Coordinates of C-alpha atoms and ligand atoms in Angstrom, one line a residue:
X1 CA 0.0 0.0 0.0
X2 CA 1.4 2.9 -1.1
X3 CA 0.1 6.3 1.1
X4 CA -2.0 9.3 0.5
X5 CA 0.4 12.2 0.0
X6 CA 0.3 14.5 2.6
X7 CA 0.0 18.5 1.9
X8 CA 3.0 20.5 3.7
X9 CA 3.0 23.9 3.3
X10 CA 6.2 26.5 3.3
X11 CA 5.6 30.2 3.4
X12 CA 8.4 32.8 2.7
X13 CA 9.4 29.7 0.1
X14 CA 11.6 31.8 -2.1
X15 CA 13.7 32.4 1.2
X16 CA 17.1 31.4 2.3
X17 CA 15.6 29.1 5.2
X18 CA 13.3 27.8 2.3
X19 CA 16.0 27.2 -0.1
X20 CA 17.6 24.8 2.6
X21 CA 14.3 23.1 4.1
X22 CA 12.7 22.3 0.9
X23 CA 14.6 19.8 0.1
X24 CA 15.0 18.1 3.3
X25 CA 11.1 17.7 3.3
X26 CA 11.1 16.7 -0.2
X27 CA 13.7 14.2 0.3
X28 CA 11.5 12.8 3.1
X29 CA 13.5 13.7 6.1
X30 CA 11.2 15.6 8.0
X31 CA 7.6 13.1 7.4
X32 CA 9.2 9.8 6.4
X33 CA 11.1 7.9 4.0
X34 CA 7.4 6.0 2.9
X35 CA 5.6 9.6 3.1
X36 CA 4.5 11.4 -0.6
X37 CA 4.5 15.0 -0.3
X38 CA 2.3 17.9 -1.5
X39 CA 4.7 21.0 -1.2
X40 CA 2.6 24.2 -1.3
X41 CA 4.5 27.3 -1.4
X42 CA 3.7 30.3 -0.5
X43 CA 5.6 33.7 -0.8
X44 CA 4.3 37.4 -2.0
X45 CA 3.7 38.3 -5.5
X46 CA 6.9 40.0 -6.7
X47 CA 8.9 37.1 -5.5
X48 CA 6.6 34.5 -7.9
X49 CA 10.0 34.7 -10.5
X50 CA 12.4 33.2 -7.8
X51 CA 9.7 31.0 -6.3
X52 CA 9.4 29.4 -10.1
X53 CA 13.2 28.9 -10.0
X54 CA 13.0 26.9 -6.8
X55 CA 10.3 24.7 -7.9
X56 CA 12.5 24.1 -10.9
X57 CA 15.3 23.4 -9.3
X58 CA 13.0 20.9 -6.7
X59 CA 11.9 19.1 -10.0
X60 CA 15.2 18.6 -11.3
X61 CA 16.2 17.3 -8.2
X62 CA 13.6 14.3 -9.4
X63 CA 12.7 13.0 -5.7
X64 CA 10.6 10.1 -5.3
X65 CA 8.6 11.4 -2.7
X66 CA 7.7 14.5 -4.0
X67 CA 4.5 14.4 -6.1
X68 CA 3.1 17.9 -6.7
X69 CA 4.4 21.0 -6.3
X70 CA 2.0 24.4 -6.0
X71 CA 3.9 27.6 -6.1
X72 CA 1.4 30.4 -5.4
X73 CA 1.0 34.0 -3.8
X74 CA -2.8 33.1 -3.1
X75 CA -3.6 32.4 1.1
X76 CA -6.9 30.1 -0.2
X77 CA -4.6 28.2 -2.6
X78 CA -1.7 28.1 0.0
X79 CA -3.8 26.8 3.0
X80 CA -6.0 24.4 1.4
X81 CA -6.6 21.0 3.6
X82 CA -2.9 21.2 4.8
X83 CA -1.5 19.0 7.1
X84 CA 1.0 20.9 8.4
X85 CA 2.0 24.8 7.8
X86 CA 5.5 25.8 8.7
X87 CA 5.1 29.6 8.4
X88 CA 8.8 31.4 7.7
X89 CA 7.8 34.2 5.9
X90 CA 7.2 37.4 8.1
X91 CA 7.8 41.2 7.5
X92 CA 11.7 41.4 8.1
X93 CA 12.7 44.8 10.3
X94 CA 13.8 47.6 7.6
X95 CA 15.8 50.5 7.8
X96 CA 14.4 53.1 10.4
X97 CA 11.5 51.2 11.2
X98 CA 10.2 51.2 14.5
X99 CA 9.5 48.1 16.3
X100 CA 5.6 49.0 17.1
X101 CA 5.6 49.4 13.2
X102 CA 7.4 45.9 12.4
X103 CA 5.6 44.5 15.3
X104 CA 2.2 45.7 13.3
X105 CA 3.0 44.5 9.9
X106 CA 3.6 41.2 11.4
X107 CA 0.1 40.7 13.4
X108 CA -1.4 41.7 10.2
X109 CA 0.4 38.8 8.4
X110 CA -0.1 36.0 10.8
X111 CA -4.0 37.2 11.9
X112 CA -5.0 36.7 8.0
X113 CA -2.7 33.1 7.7
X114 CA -4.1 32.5 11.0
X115 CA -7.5 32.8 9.6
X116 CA -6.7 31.1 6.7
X117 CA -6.0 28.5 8.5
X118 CA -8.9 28.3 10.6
X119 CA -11.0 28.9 6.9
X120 CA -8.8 26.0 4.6
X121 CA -6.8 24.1 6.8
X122 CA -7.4 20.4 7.7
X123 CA -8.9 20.8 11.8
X124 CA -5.6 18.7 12.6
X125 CA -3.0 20.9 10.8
X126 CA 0.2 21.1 13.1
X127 CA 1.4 25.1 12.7
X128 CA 5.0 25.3 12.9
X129 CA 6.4 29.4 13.3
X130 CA 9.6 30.4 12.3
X131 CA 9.4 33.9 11.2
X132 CA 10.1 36.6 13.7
X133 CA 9.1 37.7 16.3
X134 CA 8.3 34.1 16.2
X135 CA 6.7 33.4 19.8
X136 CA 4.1 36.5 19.2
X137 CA 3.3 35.8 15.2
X138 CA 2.9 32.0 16.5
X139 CA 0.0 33.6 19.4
X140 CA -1.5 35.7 16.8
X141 CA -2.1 33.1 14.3
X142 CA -3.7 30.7 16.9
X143 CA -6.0 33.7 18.0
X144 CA -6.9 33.8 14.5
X145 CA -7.8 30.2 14.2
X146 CA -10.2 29.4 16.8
X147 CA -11.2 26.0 15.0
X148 CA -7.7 24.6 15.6
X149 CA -6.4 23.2 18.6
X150 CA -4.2 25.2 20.2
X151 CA -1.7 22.6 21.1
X152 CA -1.3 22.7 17.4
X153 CA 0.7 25.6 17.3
X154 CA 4.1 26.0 18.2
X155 CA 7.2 28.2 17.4
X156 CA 10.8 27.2 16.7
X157 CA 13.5 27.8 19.5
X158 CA 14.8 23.9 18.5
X159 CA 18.0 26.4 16.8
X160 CA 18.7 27.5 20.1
X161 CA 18.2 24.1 21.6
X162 CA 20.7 22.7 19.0
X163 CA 23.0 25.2 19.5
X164 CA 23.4 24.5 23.3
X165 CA 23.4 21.0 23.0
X166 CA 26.7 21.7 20.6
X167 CA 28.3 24.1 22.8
X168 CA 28.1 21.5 25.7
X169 CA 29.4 18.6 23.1
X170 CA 31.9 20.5 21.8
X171 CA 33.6 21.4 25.3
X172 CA 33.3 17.6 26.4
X173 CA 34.6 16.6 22.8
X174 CA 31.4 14.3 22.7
X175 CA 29.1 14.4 19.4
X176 CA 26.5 16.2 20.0
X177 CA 24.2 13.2 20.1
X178 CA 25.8 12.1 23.5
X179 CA 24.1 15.3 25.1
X180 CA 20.5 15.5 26.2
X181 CA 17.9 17.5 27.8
X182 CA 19.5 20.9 27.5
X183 CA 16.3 23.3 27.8
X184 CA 15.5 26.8 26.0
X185 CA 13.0 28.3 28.5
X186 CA 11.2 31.8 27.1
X187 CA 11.7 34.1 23.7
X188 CA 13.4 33.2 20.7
X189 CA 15.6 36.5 21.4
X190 CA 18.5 37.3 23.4
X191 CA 16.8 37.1 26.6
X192 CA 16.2 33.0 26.0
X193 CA 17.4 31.4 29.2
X194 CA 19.7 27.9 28.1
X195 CA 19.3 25.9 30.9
X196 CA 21.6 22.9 31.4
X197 CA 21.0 22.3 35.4
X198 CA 18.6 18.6 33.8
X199 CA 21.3 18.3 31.0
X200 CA 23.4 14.6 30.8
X201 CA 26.3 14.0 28.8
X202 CA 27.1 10.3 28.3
X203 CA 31.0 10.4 28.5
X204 CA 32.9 7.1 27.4
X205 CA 29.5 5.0 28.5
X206 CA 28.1 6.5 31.4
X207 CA 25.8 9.4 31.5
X208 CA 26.8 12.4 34.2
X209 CA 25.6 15.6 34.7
X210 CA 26.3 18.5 32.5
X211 CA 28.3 20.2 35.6
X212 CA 30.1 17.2 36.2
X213 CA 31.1 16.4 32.8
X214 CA 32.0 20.0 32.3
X215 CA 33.8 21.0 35.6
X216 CA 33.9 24.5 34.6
X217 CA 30.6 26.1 36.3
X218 CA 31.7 29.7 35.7
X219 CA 32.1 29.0 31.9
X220 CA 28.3 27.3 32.2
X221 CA 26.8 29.7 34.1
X222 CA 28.3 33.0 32.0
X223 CA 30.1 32.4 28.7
X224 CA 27.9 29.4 27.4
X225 CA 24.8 31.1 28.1
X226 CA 25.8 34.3 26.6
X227 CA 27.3 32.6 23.2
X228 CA 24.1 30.6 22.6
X229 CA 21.4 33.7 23.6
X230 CA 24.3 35.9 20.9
X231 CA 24.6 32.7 18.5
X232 CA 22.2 34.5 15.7
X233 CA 23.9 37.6 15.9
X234 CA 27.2 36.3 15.6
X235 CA 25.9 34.5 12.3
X236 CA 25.1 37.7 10.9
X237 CA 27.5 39.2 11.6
X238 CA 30.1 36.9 10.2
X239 CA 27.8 35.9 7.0
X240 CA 26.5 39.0 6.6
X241 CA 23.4 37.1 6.3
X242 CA 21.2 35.1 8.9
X243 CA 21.5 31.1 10.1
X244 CA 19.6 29.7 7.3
X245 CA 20.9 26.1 7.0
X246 CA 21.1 25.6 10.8
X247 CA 18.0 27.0 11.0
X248 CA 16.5 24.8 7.9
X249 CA 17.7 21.7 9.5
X250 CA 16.3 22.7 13.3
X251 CA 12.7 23.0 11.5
X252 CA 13.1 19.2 10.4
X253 CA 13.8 18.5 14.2
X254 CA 11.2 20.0 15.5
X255 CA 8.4 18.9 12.6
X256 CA 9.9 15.5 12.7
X257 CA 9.8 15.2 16.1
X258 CA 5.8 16.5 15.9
X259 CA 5.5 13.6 13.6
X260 CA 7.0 10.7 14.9
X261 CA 7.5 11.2 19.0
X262 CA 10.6 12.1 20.9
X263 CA 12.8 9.4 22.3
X264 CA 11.9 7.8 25.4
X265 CA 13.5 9.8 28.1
X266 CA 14.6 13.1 26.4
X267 CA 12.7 15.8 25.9
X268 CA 13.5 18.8 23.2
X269 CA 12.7 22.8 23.3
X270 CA 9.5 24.3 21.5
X271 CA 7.7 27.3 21.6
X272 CA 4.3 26.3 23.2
X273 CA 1.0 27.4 24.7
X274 CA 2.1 27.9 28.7
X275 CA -1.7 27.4 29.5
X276 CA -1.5 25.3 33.2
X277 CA 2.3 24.9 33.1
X278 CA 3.9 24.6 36.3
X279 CA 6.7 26.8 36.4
X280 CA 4.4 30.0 37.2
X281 CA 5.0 31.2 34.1
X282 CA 2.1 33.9 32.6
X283 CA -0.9 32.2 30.9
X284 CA -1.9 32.5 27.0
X285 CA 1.9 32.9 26.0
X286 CA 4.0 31.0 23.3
X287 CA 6.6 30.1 25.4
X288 CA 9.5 28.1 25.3
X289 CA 9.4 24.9 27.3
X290 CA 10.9 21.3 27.7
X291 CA 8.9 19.0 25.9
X292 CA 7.7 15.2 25.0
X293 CA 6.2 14.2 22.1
X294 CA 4.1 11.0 22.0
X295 CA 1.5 10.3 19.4
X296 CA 1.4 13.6 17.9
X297 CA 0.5 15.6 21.2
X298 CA 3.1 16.9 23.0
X299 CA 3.6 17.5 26.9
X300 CA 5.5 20.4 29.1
X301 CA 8.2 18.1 31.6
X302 CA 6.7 19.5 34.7
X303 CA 7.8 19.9 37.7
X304 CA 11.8 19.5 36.8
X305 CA 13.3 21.5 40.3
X306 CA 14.7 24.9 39.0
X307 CA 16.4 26.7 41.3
X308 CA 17.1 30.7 42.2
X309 CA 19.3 31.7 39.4
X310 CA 17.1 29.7 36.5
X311 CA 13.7 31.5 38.0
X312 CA 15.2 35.1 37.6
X313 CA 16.1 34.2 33.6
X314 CA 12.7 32.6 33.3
X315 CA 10.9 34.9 34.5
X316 CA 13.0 38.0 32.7
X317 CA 12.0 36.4 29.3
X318 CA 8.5 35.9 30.2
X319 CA 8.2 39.6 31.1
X320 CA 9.7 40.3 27.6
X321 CA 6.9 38.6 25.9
X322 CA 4.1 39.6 28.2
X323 CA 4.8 43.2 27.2
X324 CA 5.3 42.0 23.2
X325 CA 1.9 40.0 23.6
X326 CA -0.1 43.1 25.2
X327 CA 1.0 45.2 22.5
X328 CA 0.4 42.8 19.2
X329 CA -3.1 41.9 20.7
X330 CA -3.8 45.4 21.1
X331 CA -2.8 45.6 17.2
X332 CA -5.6 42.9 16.3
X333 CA -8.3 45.0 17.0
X334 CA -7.5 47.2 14.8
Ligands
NAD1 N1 12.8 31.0 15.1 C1 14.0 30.9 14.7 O1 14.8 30.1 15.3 C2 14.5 31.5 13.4 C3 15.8 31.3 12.9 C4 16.3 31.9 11.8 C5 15.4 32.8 11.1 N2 14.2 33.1 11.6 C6 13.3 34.0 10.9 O2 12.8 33.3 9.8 C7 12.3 34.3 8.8 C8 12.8 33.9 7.4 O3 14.2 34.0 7.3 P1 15.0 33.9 5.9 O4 16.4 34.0 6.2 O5 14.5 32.7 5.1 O6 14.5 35.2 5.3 P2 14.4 35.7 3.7 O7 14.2 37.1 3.7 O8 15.5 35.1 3.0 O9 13.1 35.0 3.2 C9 11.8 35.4 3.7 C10 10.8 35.2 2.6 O10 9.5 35.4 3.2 C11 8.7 36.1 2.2 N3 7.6 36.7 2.8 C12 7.5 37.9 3.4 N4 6.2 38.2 3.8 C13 5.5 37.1 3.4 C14 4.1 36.8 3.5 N5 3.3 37.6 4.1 N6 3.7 35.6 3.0 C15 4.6 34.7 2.5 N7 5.9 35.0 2.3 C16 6.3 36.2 2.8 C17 9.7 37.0 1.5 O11 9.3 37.5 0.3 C18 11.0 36.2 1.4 O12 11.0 35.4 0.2 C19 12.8 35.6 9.3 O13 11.7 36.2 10.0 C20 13.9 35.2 10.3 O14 14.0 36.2 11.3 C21 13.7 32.5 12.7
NAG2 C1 11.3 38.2 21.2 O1 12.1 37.6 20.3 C2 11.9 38.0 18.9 C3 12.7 37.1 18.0 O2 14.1 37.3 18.2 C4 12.3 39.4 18.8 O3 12.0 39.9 17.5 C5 11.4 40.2 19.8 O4 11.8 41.6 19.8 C6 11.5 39.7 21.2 N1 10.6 40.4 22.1 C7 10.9 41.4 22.8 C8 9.7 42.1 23.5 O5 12.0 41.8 22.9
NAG3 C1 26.5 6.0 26.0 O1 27.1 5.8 24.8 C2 27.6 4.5 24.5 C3 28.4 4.5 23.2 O2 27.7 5.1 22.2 C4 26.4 3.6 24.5 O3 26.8 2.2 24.2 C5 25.6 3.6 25.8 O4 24.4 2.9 25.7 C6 25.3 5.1 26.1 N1 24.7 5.1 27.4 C7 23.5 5.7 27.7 C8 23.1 5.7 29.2 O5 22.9 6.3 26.9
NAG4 C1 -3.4 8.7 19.2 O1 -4.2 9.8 18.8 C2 -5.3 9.5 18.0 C3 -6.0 10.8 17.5 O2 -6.0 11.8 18.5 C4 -6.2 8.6 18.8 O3 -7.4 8.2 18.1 C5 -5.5 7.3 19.3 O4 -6.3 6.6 20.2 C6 -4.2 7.7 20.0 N1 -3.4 6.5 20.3 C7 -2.8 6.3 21.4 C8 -1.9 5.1 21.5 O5 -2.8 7.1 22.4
NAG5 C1 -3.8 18.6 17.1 O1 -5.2 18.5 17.3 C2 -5.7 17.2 17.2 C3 -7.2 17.2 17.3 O2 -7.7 17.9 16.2 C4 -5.1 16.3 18.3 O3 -5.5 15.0 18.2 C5 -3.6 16.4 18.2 O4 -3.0 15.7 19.3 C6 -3.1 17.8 18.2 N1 -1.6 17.9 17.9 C7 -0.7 18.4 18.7 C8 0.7 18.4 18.1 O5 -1.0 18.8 19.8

């Protein structure tokens, strides 16, 4: 038996994080190696040219998996009876704009996906945000949607969370798959708090703690956190362009992850609803927690012990978003 393609759309698809993910979900890395794909793609009229090279240059990479491809600038062509929507086109800041103003542009682009969603969407769409400010667009699009769970919306901070767990494996001189259960708590911004106090490293065969394995708890407790919460801006600044690739291959994570279930015992970092979490974090954010995905639904770890100095950062990002939250709802009204 041969499946039912599945329809997977991709806004902002004539992008740079486009021209890296495409192909991985094409390939079947992010939905399976048995999985046919419908790739809708979505981007704003005056890129249509480029988006027409990319789907040329998906055809002639003559996948298997891929079956149809829909390039479009059209929400009710773009959202029809998807599966899942990873949404990584947003309003990018300009020169001299103020944030209220980018902040604005952005609501208005993810209230009408948002309800496109809720209009043309299959009721069991998983919504995957990537374009900034990611944590807000991803609230605003769920607002807009009232039809769809809210569970089924979350926002990518799975860059951060790889980016800790290679710090940590690079200063052990472990790959990175030997570490596990580093946690981004918060915003997708500078403020994110990487939190390695549940983190294990499995060192020659036996799993320690991250403080253990690292014996260094200054460098944990200052440099490591501040490289990974600067780790965007340092790609910027040396590429003169933003993480596209890494960023690319931490949406397959995540999506994949949505898709098949995390590992027993190991949880990963995603941008969630913090409805009835237990880490006294503010209701009706998108907030970054530890999670565990079984069956498609995914679960905060609750209760993990966190102690003074993780409360202060967790609770300095949430402010950060409470503030961003108040404003951008204030913006759907309008
Ligand atoms: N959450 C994360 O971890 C993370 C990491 C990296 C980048 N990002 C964000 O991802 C976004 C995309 O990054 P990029 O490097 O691919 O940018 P890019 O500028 O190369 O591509 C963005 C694409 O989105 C399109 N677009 C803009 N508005 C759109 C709309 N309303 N509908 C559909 N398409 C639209 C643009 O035309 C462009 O083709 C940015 O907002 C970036 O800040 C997030
Ligand atoms: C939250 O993070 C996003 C993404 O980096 C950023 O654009 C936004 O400004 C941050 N929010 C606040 C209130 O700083
Ligand atoms: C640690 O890694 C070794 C070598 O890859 C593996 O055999 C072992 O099962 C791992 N231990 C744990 C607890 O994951
Ligand atoms: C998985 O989820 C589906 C749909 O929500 C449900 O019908 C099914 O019973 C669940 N299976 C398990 C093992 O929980
Ligand atoms: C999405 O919603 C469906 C119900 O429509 C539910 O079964 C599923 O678990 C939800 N998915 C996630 C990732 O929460």
């Amino acid at each position: 038996m041969i499946a039912e393609p599945i329809r997977v759309l991709v806004t902002g698809a004539a992008g740079q994080i486009a021209y890296s993910l495409l192909f991985s979900i094409a390939k079947g890395d992010v939905f399976g190696q048995d999985q046919p794909i419908s790739l809708l793609l979505l981007d704003i009229t005056p890129m249509l040219p480029v988006l027409e090279g990319v789907v040329m240059e998906l055809q002639d990479c003559a996948l298997p998996l891929l079956k149809e491809i829909i390039p479009t600038d059209k929400e009710e062509v773009a959202f029809k009876d998807l599966d899942a929507a990873i949404l990584v086109g947003s309003m990018p800041r300009k020169e001299g704009m103020e944030r209220k103003d980018l902040l604005k542009a952005n609501v208005a682009i993810f209230k009408s996906q948002g309800a496109a969603l809720d209009k043309y969407a299959k009721k069991t769409v998983k919504v995957l945000v990537v374009g900034n400010p990611a944590n807000t667009n991803c609230l605003i699009a769920a607002k807009s949607a009232p039809s769809i769970p809210k569970e089924n919306f979350s926002c990518l901070t799975r860059l951060d969370h790889n980016r800790a767990r290679s710090q940590v494996a690079m200063r052990c001189g472990v790959p990175a798959t030997r570490v596990k259960n580093v946690i981004i708590w918060g915003n997708h911004s500078s403020t994110q708090y990487p939190d390695v106090h549940h983190c294990k490293v499995n060192m020659s065969g036996s799993e320690v703690t991250c403080f253990d394995a690292i014996k260094d708890d200054d460098w944990l407790k200052g440099d490591f956190i501040t490289t990974v919460q600067q780790r965007g801006a340092a790609v910027i600044k040396a590429r003169k362009l933003s993480s596209a690739m890494s960023a690319a291959k931490a949406i397959c994570d995540h999506m994949r992850d949505i898709w098949s279930g995390t590992h027993e015992g190991e949880f990963i970092s995603m941008g969630v609803y913090s409805t009835g979490n237990s880490y006294g974090v503010p209701e009706d954010l998108i907030y970054s927690f530890p999670v565990q995905i079984q069956n498609k639904t995914w679960k905060i770890v609750d209760s993990l012990p966190i102690n003074d100095f993780s409360k202060s950062k967790m609770d300095a990002t949430a402010a950060e978003l409470v503030e961003e939250r108040d404003t951008a709802v204030a913006f759907l009204g309008v």
